[in-house]
mmCIF file with all atom_site columns, C-alpha atoms in Angstrom:
data_model
loop_
_atom_site.group_PDB
_atom_site.id
_atom_site.type_symbol
_atom_site.label_atom_id
_atom_site.label_alt_id
_atom_site.label_comp_id
_atom_site.label_asym_id
_atom_site.label_entity_id
_atom_site.label_seq_id
_atom_site.pdbx_PDB_ins_code
_atom_site.Cartn_x
_atom_site.Cartn_y
_atom_site.Cartn_z
_atom_site.occupancy
_atom_site.B_iso_or_equiv
_atom_site.pdbx_formal_charge
_atom_site.auth_seq_id
_atom_site.auth_comp_id
_atom_site.auth_asym_id
_atom_site.auth_atom_id
_atom_site.pdbx_PDB_model_num
ATOM 1   C CA . GLU A 1 1   ? -5.123 28.195 -10.701 1.00 0.00 ? 1   GLU A CA 1
ATOM 2   C CA . PRO A 1 2   ? -5.051 24.151 -11.789 1.00 0.00 ? 2   PRO A CA 1
ATOM 3   C CA . GLU A 1 3   ? -3.204 22.183 -9.442  1.00 0.00 ? 3   GLU A CA 1
ATOM 4   C CA . VAL A 1 4   ? -2.110 18.368 -9.027  1.00 0.00 ? 4   VAL A CA 1
ATOM 5   C CA . THR A 1 5   ? -4.244 16.542 -6.606  1.00 0.00 ? 5   THR A CA 1
ATOM 6   C CA . GLN A 1 6   ? -3.213 13.322 -4.862  1.00 0.00 ? 6   GLN A CA 1
ATOM 7   C CA . THR A 1 7   ? -5.160 11.101 -2.492  1.00 0.00 ? 7   THR A CA 1
ATOM 8   C CA . PRO A 1 8   ? -5.113 9.735  0.160   1.00 0.00 ? 8   PRO A CA 1
ATOM 9   C CA . SER A 1 9   ? -3.300 12.588 2.055   1.00 0.00 ? 9   SER A CA 1
ATOM 10  C CA . HIS A 1 10  ? -2.086 9.730  4.715   1.00 0.00 ? 10  HIS A CA 1
ATOM 11  C CA . GLN A 1 11  ? -1.961 5.424  4.150   1.00 0.00 ? 11  GLN A CA 1
ATOM 12  C CA . VAL A 1 12  ? -1.194 3.156  6.587   1.00 0.00 ? 12  VAL A CA 1
ATOM 13  C CA . THR A 1 13  ? -0.310 -0.031 5.891   1.00 0.00 ? 13  THR A CA 1
ATOM 14  C CA . GLN A 1 14  ? 1.006  -3.397 6.718   1.00 0.00 ? 14  GLN A CA 1
ATOM 15  C CA . MET A 1 15  ? 4.441  -4.913 5.474   1.00 0.00 ? 15  MET A CA 1
ATOM 16  C CA . GLY A 1 16  ? 3.792  -6.942 2.570   1.00 0.00 ? 16  GLY A CA 1
ATOM 17  C CA . GLN A 1 17  ? 0.725  -5.543 1.382   1.00 0.00 ? 17  GLN A CA 1
ATOM 18  C CA . GLU A 1 18  ? -0.058 -3.788 -1.846  1.00 0.00 ? 18  GLU A CA 1
ATOM 19  C CA . VAL A 1 19  ? -0.303 0.027  -2.046  1.00 0.00 ? 19  VAL A CA 1
ATOM 20  C CA . ILE A 1 20  ? -2.148 2.119  -4.778  1.00 0.00 ? 20  ILE A CA 1
ATOM 21  C CA . LEU A 1 21  ? -1.234 6.072  -4.689  1.00 0.00 ? 21  LEU A CA 1
ATOM 22  C CA . ARG A 1 22  ? -3.067 8.096  -6.829  1.00 0.00 ? 22  ARG A CA 1
ATOM 23  C CA . CYS A 1 23  ? -2.656 11.358 -8.676  1.00 0.00 ? 23  CYS A CA 1
ATOM 24  C CA . VAL A 1 24  ? -4.589 13.543 -10.982 1.00 0.00 ? 24  VAL A CA 1
ATOM 25  C CA . PRO A 1 25  ? -1.959 15.611 -12.862 1.00 0.00 ? 25  PRO A CA 1
ATOM 26  C CA . ILE A 1 26  ? -3.368 19.013 -14.288 1.00 0.00 ? 26  ILE A CA 1
ATOM 27  C CA . SER A 1 27  ? -5.414 18.367 -17.304 1.00 0.00 ? 27  SER A CA 1
ATOM 28  C CA . ASN A 1 28  ? -3.230 19.796 -19.909 1.00 0.00 ? 28  ASN A CA 1
ATOM 29  C CA . HIS A 1 29  ? -0.002 18.252 -18.999 1.00 0.00 ? 29  HIS A CA 1
ATOM 30  C CA . LEU A 1 30  ? 1.994  15.688 -20.759 1.00 0.00 ? 30  LEU A CA 1
ATOM 31  C CA . TYR A 1 31  ? 4.817  14.296 -18.567 1.00 0.00 ? 31  TYR A CA 1
ATOM 32  C CA . PHE A 1 32  ? 4.060  12.643 -15.273 1.00 0.00 ? 32  PHE A CA 1
ATOM 33  C CA . TYR A 1 33  ? 6.282  12.139 -12.246 1.00 0.00 ? 33  TYR A CA 1
ATOM 34  C CA . TRP A 1 34  ? 6.538  10.366 -9.055  1.00 0.00 ? 34  TRP A CA 1
ATOM 35  C CA . TYR A 1 35  ? 9.318  11.271 -6.332  1.00 0.00 ? 35  TYR A CA 1
ATOM 36  C CA . ARG A 1 36  ? 9.601  10.366 -2.600  1.00 0.00 ? 36  ARG A CA 1
ATOM 37  C CA . GLN A 1 37  ? 11.503 12.098 0.288   1.00 0.00 ? 37  GLN A CA 1
ATOM 38  C CA . ILE A 1 38  ? 11.777 9.653  3.513   1.00 0.00 ? 38  ILE A CA 1
ATOM 39  C CA . LEU A 1 39  ? 11.772 11.772 7.003   1.00 0.00 ? 39  LEU A CA 1
ATOM 40  C CA . GLY A 1 40  ? 14.430 14.101 6.809   1.00 0.00 ? 40  GLY A CA 1
ATOM 41  C CA . GLN A 1 41  ? 16.081 13.372 3.232   1.00 0.00 ? 41  GLN A CA 1
ATOM 42  C CA . LYS A 1 42  ? 16.186 15.001 -0.062  1.00 0.00 ? 42  LYS A CA 1
ATOM 43  C CA . VAL A 1 43  ? 13.660 14.545 -2.379  1.00 0.00 ? 43  VAL A CA 1
ATOM 44  C CA . GLU A 1 44  ? 14.040 11.974 -4.809  1.00 0.00 ? 44  GLU A CA 1
ATOM 45  C CA . PHE A 1 45  ? 13.140 10.905 -8.315  1.00 0.00 ? 45  PHE A CA 1
ATOM 46  C CA . LEU A 1 46  ? 11.684 7.717  -8.935  1.00 0.00 ? 46  LEU A CA 1
ATOM 47  C CA . VAL A 1 47  ? 10.163 7.882  -12.449 1.00 0.00 ? 47  VAL A CA 1
ATOM 48  C CA . SER A 1 48  ? 8.588  9.856  -15.267 1.00 0.00 ? 48  SER A CA 1
ATOM 49  C CA . PHE A 1 49  ? 6.098  8.645  -17.617 1.00 0.00 ? 49  PHE A CA 1
ATOM 50  C CA . TYR A 1 50  ? 5.121  9.898  -21.076 1.00 0.00 ? 50  TYR A CA 1
ATOM 51  C CA . ASN A 1 51  ? 3.051  8.725  -23.826 1.00 0.00 ? 51  ASN A CA 1
ATOM 52  C CA . ASN A 1 52  ? 1.814  6.189  -21.889 1.00 0.00 ? 52  ASN A CA 1
ATOM 53  C CA . GLU A 1 53  ? 5.197  4.308  -21.209 1.00 0.00 ? 53  GLU A CA 1
ATOM 54  C CA . ILE A 1 54  ? 7.985  5.043  -18.416 1.00 0.00 ? 54  ILE A CA 1
ATOM 55  C CA . SER A 1 55  ? 10.523 7.446  -19.689 1.00 0.00 ? 55  SER A CA 1
ATOM 56  C CA . GLU A 1 56  ? 13.167 7.381  -16.953 1.00 0.00 ? 56  GLU A CA 1
ATOM 57  C CA . LYS A 1 57  ? 13.125 5.531  -13.689 1.00 0.00 ? 57  LYS A CA 1
ATOM 58  C CA . SER A 1 58  ? 15.795 5.077  -11.001 1.00 0.00 ? 58  SER A CA 1
ATOM 59  C CA . GLU A 1 59  ? 17.547 2.682  -9.292  1.00 0.00 ? 59  GLU A CA 1
ATOM 60  C CA . ILE A 1 60  ? 14.799 3.021  -5.999  1.00 0.00 ? 60  ILE A CA 1
ATOM 61  C CA . PHE A 1 61  ? 12.053 2.080  -8.696  1.00 0.00 ? 61  PHE A CA 1
ATOM 62  C CA . ASP A 1 62  ? 12.795 -1.761 -8.681  1.00 0.00 ? 62  ASP A CA 1
ATOM 63  C CA . ASP A 1 63  ? 9.931  -4.497 -9.754  1.00 0.00 ? 63  ASP A CA 1
ATOM 64  C CA . GLN A 1 64  ? 7.859  -3.761 -6.714  1.00 0.00 ? 64  GLN A CA 1
ATOM 65  C CA . PHE A 1 65  ? 6.843  -0.660 -8.313  1.00 0.00 ? 65  PHE A CA 1
ATOM 66  C CA . SER A 1 66  ? 4.650  0.330  -11.359 1.00 0.00 ? 66  SER A CA 1
ATOM 67  C CA . VAL A 1 67  ? 2.515  3.347  -12.477 1.00 0.00 ? 67  VAL A CA 1
ATOM 68  C CA . GLU A 1 68  ? 0.032  3.311  -14.773 1.00 0.00 ? 68  GLU A CA 1
ATOM 69  C CA . ARG A 1 69  ? -2.370 6.103  -16.286 1.00 0.00 ? 69  ARG A CA 1
ATOM 70  C CA . PRO A 1 70  ? -5.660 3.844  -16.599 1.00 0.00 ? 70  PRO A CA 1
ATOM 71  C CA . ASP A 1 71  ? -7.525 6.707  -17.922 1.00 0.00 ? 71  ASP A CA 1
ATOM 72  C CA . GLY A 1 72  ? -7.525 10.418 -19.341 1.00 0.00 ? 72  GLY A CA 1
ATOM 73  C CA . SER A 1 73  ? -6.886 11.675 -15.734 1.00 0.00 ? 73  SER A CA 1
ATOM 74  C CA . ASN A 1 74  ? -5.603 9.234  -13.281 1.00 0.00 ? 74  ASN A CA 1
ATOM 75  C CA . PHE A 1 75  ? -1.861 8.445  -12.747 1.00 0.00 ? 75  PHE A CA 1
ATOM 76  C CA . THR A 1 76  ? -1.269 5.767  -10.080 1.00 0.00 ? 76  THR A CA 1
ATOM 77  C CA . LEU A 1 77  ? 1.940  4.745  -8.199  1.00 0.00 ? 77  LEU A CA 1
ATOM 78  C CA . LYS A 1 78  ? 1.566  0.579  -7.160  1.00 0.00 ? 78  LYS A CA 1
ATOM 79  C CA . ILE A 1 79  ? 3.550  -1.016 -4.657  1.00 0.00 ? 79  ILE A CA 1
ATOM 80  C CA . ARG A 1 80  ? 3.335  -4.295 -5.018  1.00 0.00 ? 80  ARG A CA 1
ATOM 81  C CA . SER A 1 81  ? 4.868  -5.812 -1.725  1.00 0.00 ? 81  SER A CA 1
ATOM 82  C CA . THR A 1 82  ? 5.394  -2.968 0.777   1.00 0.00 ? 82  THR A CA 1
ATOM 83  C CA . LYS A 1 83  ? 8.299  -2.997 2.852   1.00 0.00 ? 83  LYS A CA 1
ATOM 84  C CA . LEU A 1 84  ? 9.251  -0.824 6.137   1.00 0.00 ? 84  LEU A CA 1
ATOM 85  C CA . GLU A 1 85  ? 11.545 1.336  4.096   1.00 0.00 ? 85  GLU A CA 1
ATOM 86  C CA . ASP A 1 86  ? 9.307  2.175  1.605   1.00 0.00 ? 86  ASP A CA 1
ATOM 87  C CA . SER A 1 87  ? 7.876  4.617  4.533   1.00 0.00 ? 87  SER A CA 1
ATOM 88  C CA . ALA A 1 88  ? 7.767  8.138  3.126   1.00 0.00 ? 88  ALA A CA 1
ATOM 89  C CA . MET A 1 89  ? 6.226  11.297 1.698   1.00 0.00 ? 89  MET A CA 1
ATOM 90  C CA . TYR A 1 90  ? 5.371  10.430 -2.134  1.00 0.00 ? 90  TYR A CA 1
ATOM 91  C CA . PHE A 1 91  ? 5.241  13.300 -4.489  1.00 0.00 ? 91  PHE A CA 1
ATOM 92  C CA . CYS A 1 92  ? 3.277  13.172 -8.143  1.00 0.00 ? 92  CYS A CA 1
ATOM 93  C CA . ALA A 1 93  ? 4.224  15.870 -10.318 1.00 0.00 ? 93  ALA A CA 1
ATOM 94  C CA . SER A 1 94  ? 3.266  16.994 -13.765 1.00 0.00 ? 94  SER A CA 1
ATOM 95  C CA . ASN A 1 95  ? 3.934  19.366 -16.672 1.00 0.00 ? 95  ASN A CA 1
ATOM 96  C CA . ALA A 1 96  ? 3.098  20.298 -19.908 1.00 0.00 ? 96  ALA A CA 1
ATOM 97  C CA . GLY A 1 97  ? 6.352  19.667 -21.924 1.00 0.00 ? 97  GLY A CA 1
ATOM 98  C CA . GLU A 1 98  ? 9.766  21.155 -22.718 1.00 0.00 ? 98  GLU A CA 1
ATOM 99  C CA . ASN A 1 99  ? 11.111 24.023 -20.591 1.00 0.00 ? 99  ASN A CA 1
ATOM 100 C CA . GLN A 1 100 ? 8.016  23.840 -18.765 1.00 0.00 ? 100 GLN A CA 1
ATOM 101 C CA . PRO A 1 101 ? 8.263  23.718 -14.810 1.00 0.00 ? 101 PRO A CA 1
ATOM 102 C CA . GLN A 1 102 ? 7.063  20.755 -13.028 1.00 0.00 ? 102 GLN A CA 1
ATOM 103 C CA . HIS A 1 103 ? 4.157  20.938 -10.543 1.00 0.00 ? 103 HIS A CA 1
ATOM 104 C CA . PHE A 1 104 ? 3.846  19.110 -7.406  1.00 0.00 ? 104 PHE A CA 1
ATOM 105 C CA . GLY A 1 105 ? 0.985  18.112 -5.204  1.00 0.00 ? 105 GLY A CA 1
ATOM 106 C CA . ASP A 1 106 ? 1.171  17.826 -2.030  1.00 0.00 ? 106 ASP A CA 1
ATOM 107 C CA . GLY A 1 107 ? 1.769  14.081 -1.550  1.00 0.00 ? 107 GLY A CA 1
ATOM 108 C CA . THR A 1 108 ? 0.997  11.140 0.122   1.00 0.00 ? 108 THR A CA 1
ATOM 109 C CA . ARG A 1 109 ? 2.030  9.780  3.805   1.00 0.00 ? 109 ARG A CA 1
ATOM 110 C CA . LEU A 1 110 ? 2.905  6.359  3.181   1.00 0.00 ? 110 LEU A CA 1
ATOM 111 C CA . SER A 1 111 ? 3.474  4.547  6.691   1.00 0.00 ? 111 SER A CA 1
ATOM 112 C CA . ILE A 1 112 ? 4.609  0.871  6.308   1.00 0.00 ? 112 ILE A CA 1
ATOM 113 C CA . LEU A 1 113 ? 3.557  -0.900 9.416   1.00 0.00 ? 113 LEU A CA 1
ATOM 114 C CA . ASP B 2 1   ? 22.764 17.381 -14.660 1.00 0.00 ? 1   ASP B CA 1
ATOM 115 C CA . ALA B 2 2   ? 25.045 20.200 -13.213 1.00 0.00 ? 2   ALA B CA 1
ATOM 116 C CA . LYS B 2 3   ? 25.357 20.231 -9.609  1.00 0.00 ? 3   LYS B CA 1
ATOM 117 C CA . THR B 2 4   ? 24.756 23.157 -7.712  1.00 0.00 ? 4   THR B CA 1
ATOM 118 C CA . THR B 2 5   ? 25.739 24.733 -4.483  1.00 0.00 ? 5   THR B CA 1
ATOM 119 C CA . GLN B 2 6   ? 23.833 26.789 -1.704  1.00 0.00 ? 6   GLN B CA 1
ATOM 120 C CA . PRO B 2 7   ? 24.452 27.475 1.805   1.00 0.00 ? 7   PRO B CA 1
ATOM 121 C CA . PRO B 2 8   ? 22.571 25.255 4.042   1.00 0.00 ? 8   PRO B CA 1
ATOM 122 C CA . SER B 2 9   ? 21.001 27.944 5.815   1.00 0.00 ? 9   SER B CA 1
ATOM 123 C CA . MET B 2 10  ? 20.026 31.708 5.767   1.00 0.00 ? 10  MET B CA 1
ATOM 124 C CA . ASP B 2 11  ? 18.280 34.418 7.937   1.00 0.00 ? 11  ASP B CA 1
ATOM 125 C CA . CYS B 2 12  ? 16.439 37.577 6.671   1.00 0.00 ? 12  CYS B CA 1
ATOM 126 C CA . ALA B 2 13  ? 14.360 40.107 8.471   1.00 0.00 ? 13  ALA B CA 1
ATOM 127 C CA . GLU B 2 14  ? 10.728 40.205 7.706   1.00 0.00 ? 14  GLU B CA 1
ATOM 128 C CA . GLY B 2 15  ? 10.394 43.086 4.897   1.00 0.00 ? 15  GLY B CA 1
ATOM 129 C CA . ARG B 2 16  ? 13.489 43.223 3.670   1.00 0.00 ? 16  ARG B CA 1
ATOM 130 C CA . ALA B 2 17  ? 14.865 41.681 0.648   1.00 0.00 ? 17  ALA B CA 1
ATOM 131 C CA . ALA B 2 18  ? 15.926 37.893 0.828   1.00 0.00 ? 18  ALA B CA 1
ATOM 132 C CA . ASN B 2 19  ? 19.109 36.844 -1.801  1.00 0.00 ? 19  ASN B CA 1
ATOM 133 C CA . LEU B 2 20  ? 19.871 33.389 -2.248  1.00 0.00 ? 20  LEU B CA 1
ATOM 134 C CA . PRO B 2 21  ? 22.726 32.415 -4.123  1.00 0.00 ? 21  PRO B CA 1
ATOM 135 C CA . CYS B 2 22  ? 23.536 29.376 -6.079  1.00 0.00 ? 22  CYS B CA 1
ATOM 136 C CA . ASN B 2 23  ? 26.338 28.207 -7.763  1.00 0.00 ? 23  ASN B CA 1
ATOM 137 C CA . HIS B 2 24  ? 26.260 26.123 -10.869 1.00 0.00 ? 24  HIS B CA 1
ATOM 138 C CA . SER B 2 25  ? 30.368 26.393 -12.720 1.00 0.00 ? 25  SER B CA 1
ATOM 139 C CA . THR B 2 26  ? 29.675 23.163 -14.375 1.00 0.00 ? 26  THR B CA 1
ATOM 140 C CA . ILE B 2 27  ? 26.383 24.234 -16.228 1.00 0.00 ? 27  ILE B CA 1
ATOM 141 C CA . SER B 2 28  ? 25.645 23.365 -19.830 1.00 0.00 ? 28  SER B CA 1
ATOM 142 C CA . GLY B 2 29  ? 24.317 25.841 -22.499 1.00 0.00 ? 29  GLY B CA 1
ATOM 143 C CA . ASN B 2 30  ? 20.756 24.138 -22.703 1.00 0.00 ? 30  ASN B CA 1
ATOM 144 C CA . GLU B 2 31  ? 20.363 23.414 -18.892 1.00 0.00 ? 31  GLU B CA 1
ATOM 145 C CA . TYR B 2 32  ? 17.926 26.010 -17.504 1.00 0.00 ? 32  TYR B CA 1
ATOM 146 C CA . VAL B 2 33  ? 18.099 26.781 -13.890 1.00 0.00 ? 33  VAL B CA 1
ATOM 147 C CA . TYR B 2 34  ? 14.720 26.437 -11.599 1.00 0.00 ? 34  TYR B CA 1
ATOM 148 C CA . TRP B 2 35  ? 14.019 27.440 -8.599  1.00 0.00 ? 35  TRP B CA 1
ATOM 149 C CA . TYR B 2 36  ? 11.731 25.563 -5.642  1.00 0.00 ? 36  TYR B CA 1
ATOM 150 C CA . ARG B 2 37  ? 10.632 25.630 -2.402  1.00 0.00 ? 37  ARG B CA 1
ATOM 151 C CA . GLN B 2 38  ? 9.019  23.316 0.081   1.00 0.00 ? 38  GLN B CA 1
ATOM 152 C CA . ILE B 2 39  ? 7.368  24.305 3.228   1.00 0.00 ? 39  ILE B CA 1
ATOM 153 C CA . HIS B 2 40  ? 7.364  22.340 6.309   1.00 0.00 ? 40  HIS B CA 1
ATOM 154 C CA . SER B 2 41  ? 6.548  19.073 4.208   1.00 0.00 ? 41  SER B CA 1
ATOM 155 C CA . GLN B 2 42  ? 4.433  20.228 1.675   1.00 0.00 ? 42  GLN B CA 1
ATOM 156 C CA . GLY B 2 43  ? 4.909  19.231 -2.002  1.00 0.00 ? 43  GLY B CA 1
ATOM 157 C CA . PRO B 2 44  ? 7.909  21.381 -3.668  1.00 0.00 ? 44  PRO B CA 1
ATOM 158 C CA . GLN B 2 45  ? 6.429  24.495 -5.029  1.00 0.00 ? 45  GLN B CA 1
ATOM 159 C CA . TYR B 2 46  ? 7.678  26.084 -8.468  1.00 0.00 ? 46  TYR B CA 1
ATOM 160 C CA . ILE B 2 47  ? 9.200  29.474 -8.054  1.00 0.00 ? 47  ILE B CA 1
ATOM 161 C CA . ILE B 2 48  ? 10.968 30.799 -11.260 1.00 0.00 ? 48  ILE B CA 1
ATOM 162 C CA . HIS B 2 49  ? 13.199 29.217 -13.769 1.00 0.00 ? 49  HIS B CA 1
ATOM 163 C CA . GLY B 2 50  ? 15.380 31.101 -16.286 1.00 0.00 ? 50  GLY B CA 1
ATOM 164 C CA . LEU B 2 51  ? 17.920 30.449 -19.154 1.00 0.00 ? 51  LEU B CA 1
ATOM 165 C CA . LYS B 2 52  ? 20.532 33.232 -19.466 1.00 0.00 ? 52  LYS B CA 1
ATOM 166 C CA . ASN B 2 53  ? 18.706 36.335 -19.110 1.00 0.00 ? 53  ASN B CA 1
ATOM 167 C CA . ASN B 2 54  ? 17.030 37.851 -15.786 1.00 0.00 ? 54  ASN B CA 1
ATOM 168 C CA . GLU B 2 55  ? 13.525 36.772 -15.007 1.00 0.00 ? 55  GLU B CA 1
ATOM 169 C CA . THR B 2 56  ? 10.460 38.161 -12.754 1.00 0.00 ? 56  THR B CA 1
ATOM 170 C CA . ASN B 2 57  ? 7.442  37.104 -11.557 1.00 0.00 ? 57  ASN B CA 1
ATOM 171 C CA . GLU B 2 58  ? 4.728  37.694 -8.902  1.00 0.00 ? 58  GLU B CA 1
ATOM 172 C CA . MET B 2 59  ? 6.820  36.025 -6.641  1.00 0.00 ? 59  MET B CA 1
ATOM 173 C CA . ALA B 2 60  ? 10.470 36.352 -7.328  1.00 0.00 ? 60  ALA B CA 1
ATOM 174 C CA . SER B 2 61  ? 13.390 37.545 -9.518  1.00 0.00 ? 61  SER B CA 1
ATOM 175 C CA . LEU B 2 62  ? 15.962 35.429 -10.986 1.00 0.00 ? 62  LEU B CA 1
ATOM 176 C CA . ILE B 2 63  ? 19.480 36.997 -11.840 1.00 0.00 ? 63  ILE B CA 1
ATOM 177 C CA . ILE B 2 64  ? 21.765 34.525 -13.503 1.00 0.00 ? 64  ILE B CA 1
ATOM 178 C CA . THR B 2 65  ? 25.310 35.577 -14.172 1.00 0.00 ? 65  THR B CA 1
ATOM 179 C CA . GLU B 2 66  ? 26.559 36.629 -17.522 1.00 0.00 ? 66  GLU B CA 1
ATOM 180 C CA . ASP B 2 67  ? 28.862 33.426 -17.355 1.00 0.00 ? 67  ASP B CA 1
ATOM 181 C CA . ARG B 2 68  ? 25.613 31.884 -15.972 1.00 0.00 ? 68  ARG B CA 1
ATOM 182 C CA . LYS B 2 69  ? 27.777 29.815 -13.462 1.00 0.00 ? 69  LYS B CA 1
ATOM 183 C CA . SER B 2 70  ? 25.584 31.362 -10.629 1.00 0.00 ? 70  SER B CA 1
ATOM 184 C CA . SER B 2 71  ? 22.689 32.968 -9.840  1.00 0.00 ? 71  SER B CA 1
ATOM 185 C CA . THR B 2 72  ? 20.468 34.824 -7.321  1.00 0.00 ? 72  THR B CA 1
ATOM 186 C CA . LEU B 2 73  ? 17.218 34.230 -6.184  1.00 0.00 ? 73  LEU B CA 1
ATOM 187 C CA . ILE B 2 74  ? 15.561 37.385 -4.768  1.00 0.00 ? 74  ILE B CA 1
ATOM 188 C CA . LEU B 2 75  ? 12.263 37.231 -2.596  1.00 0.00 ? 75  LEU B CA 1
ATOM 189 C CA . PRO B 2 76  ? 11.582 41.314 -2.823  1.00 0.00 ? 76  PRO B CA 1
ATOM 190 C CA . HIS B 2 77  ? 9.653  41.405 0.377   1.00 0.00 ? 77  HIS B CA 1
ATOM 191 C CA . ALA B 2 78  ? 10.056 38.168 2.686   1.00 0.00 ? 78  ALA B CA 1
ATOM 192 C CA . THR B 2 79  ? 6.988  37.661 4.992   1.00 0.00 ? 79  THR B CA 1
ATOM 193 C CA . LEU B 2 80  ? 7.254  34.851 7.645   1.00 0.00 ? 80  LEU B CA 1
ATOM 194 C CA . ARG B 2 81  ? 5.386  32.313 5.559   1.00 0.00 ? 81  ARG B CA 1
ATOM 195 C CA . ASP B 2 82  ? 8.110  32.522 3.039   1.00 0.00 ? 82  ASP B CA 1
ATOM 196 C CA . THR B 2 83  ? 10.340 30.532 5.510   1.00 0.00 ? 83  THR B CA 1
ATOM 197 C CA . ALA B 2 84  ? 10.925 27.468 3.825   1.00 0.00 ? 84  ALA B CA 1
ATOM 198 C CA . VAL B 2 85  ? 13.875 25.094 2.278   1.00 0.00 ? 85  VAL B CA 1
ATOM 199 C CA . TYR B 2 86  ? 14.550 26.946 -1.155  1.00 0.00 ? 86  TYR B CA 1
ATOM 200 C CA . TYR B 2 87  ? 16.418 24.329 -3.999  1.00 0.00 ? 87  TYR B CA 1
ATOM 201 C CA . CYS B 2 88  ? 18.390 25.626 -6.568  1.00 0.00 ? 88  CYS B CA 1
ATOM 202 C CA . ILE B 2 89  ? 18.221 22.897 -9.596  1.00 0.00 ? 89  ILE B CA 1
ATOM 203 C CA . VAL B 2 90  ? 19.651 22.799 -13.220 1.00 0.00 ? 90  VAL B CA 1
ATOM 204 C CA . ARG B 2 91  ? 18.359 20.356 -15.697 1.00 0.00 ? 91  ARG B CA 1
ATOM 205 C CA . VAL B 2 92  ? 18.112 20.118 -19.568 1.00 0.00 ? 92  VAL B CA 1
ATOM 206 C CA . GLY B 2 93  ? 14.847 21.827 -20.772 1.00 0.00 ? 93  GLY B CA 1
ATOM 207 C CA . TYR B 2 94  ? 13.156 18.643 -21.679 1.00 0.00 ? 94  TYR B CA 1
ATOM 208 C CA . GLY B 2 95  ? 10.590 16.645 -19.500 1.00 0.00 ? 95  GLY B CA 1
ATOM 209 C CA . ASN B 2 96  ? 12.939 14.835 -17.337 1.00 0.00 ? 96  ASN B CA 1
ATOM 210 C CA . LYS B 2 97  ? 13.570 14.553 -13.753 1.00 0.00 ? 97  LYS B CA 1
ATOM 211 C CA . LEU B 2 98  ? 14.290 17.151 -11.024 1.00 0.00 ? 98  LEU B CA 1
ATOM 212 C CA . VAL B 2 99  ? 17.505 16.211 -8.871  1.00 0.00 ? 99  VAL B CA 1
ATOM 213 C CA . PHE B 2 100 ? 17.052 17.885 -5.334  1.00 0.00 ? 100 PHE B CA 1
ATOM 214 C CA . GLY B 2 101 ? 19.870 18.579 -2.865  1.00 0.00 ? 101 GLY B CA 1
ATOM 215 C CA . ALA B 2 102 ? 19.791 19.703 0.369   1.00 0.00 ? 102 ALA B CA 1
ATOM 216 C CA . GLY B 2 103 ? 18.835 23.222 -0.535  1.00 0.00 ? 103 GLY B CA 1
ATOM 217 C CA . THR B 2 104 ? 18.969 26.398 1.730   1.00 0.00 ? 104 THR B CA 1
ATOM 218 C CA . ILE B 2 105 ? 16.689 26.791 4.658   1.00 0.00 ? 105 ILE B CA 1
ATOM 219 C CA . LEU B 2 106 ? 15.391 30.428 5.121   1.00 0.00 ? 106 LEU B CA 1
ATOM 220 C CA . ARG B 2 107 ? 14.288 31.584 8.159   1.00 0.00 ? 107 ARG B CA 1
ATOM 221 C CA . VAL B 2 108 ? 12.417 34.871 7.777   1.00 0.00 ? 108 VAL B CA 1
ATOM 222 C CA . LYS B 2 109 ? 12.096 36.603 11.572  1.00 0.00 ? 109 LYS B CA 1
ATOM 223 C CA . SER B 2 110 ? 10.371 39.361 12.673  1.00 0.00 ? 110 SER B CA 1
#
């Protein structure tokens, strides 16, 4: 069964550094998402992406965050200057379209030191 | 998106059916009910979704009341591997965000 894959599984970065989290969505999917989960808290929506542009973003997704689909397969989340509070699990998801369920990757654990 | 209410935790004996309730009394006519689960810190796993008819797949059954104000997820023969946090989410059926609540912690016990 096709799945969403995320790399790396764990990323350790110094505060203030840039980090790029990578995702390969399911190949025929058209909508892409990033969510995050701070340890012990709820899963929170960050951003959705469709037709090469952001379709919705949350208050968390400020100017330090950006997303890109650089080619036909990858979907990336960049944090320009990381802060301690960016430490979390980051999940990528994708779906094929209306009324279709989102499928999630196993996440990248981001640790900011 | 409509708000959902779920019990914080439930226990179930291994091999028995697990029935997880969800209230969504403010659901709109075009909002679907989705169920996901999260095992430990893995990514949320899609289980099932429906609009107004009952649904069944290889993982579970979804029973939606006629007024659509509540639903029940049924795992017919729970195993230890079904121990997870289960989320009931309602959303409009186009490609937009999922809003996760706290969910129900299901503990399956031998």
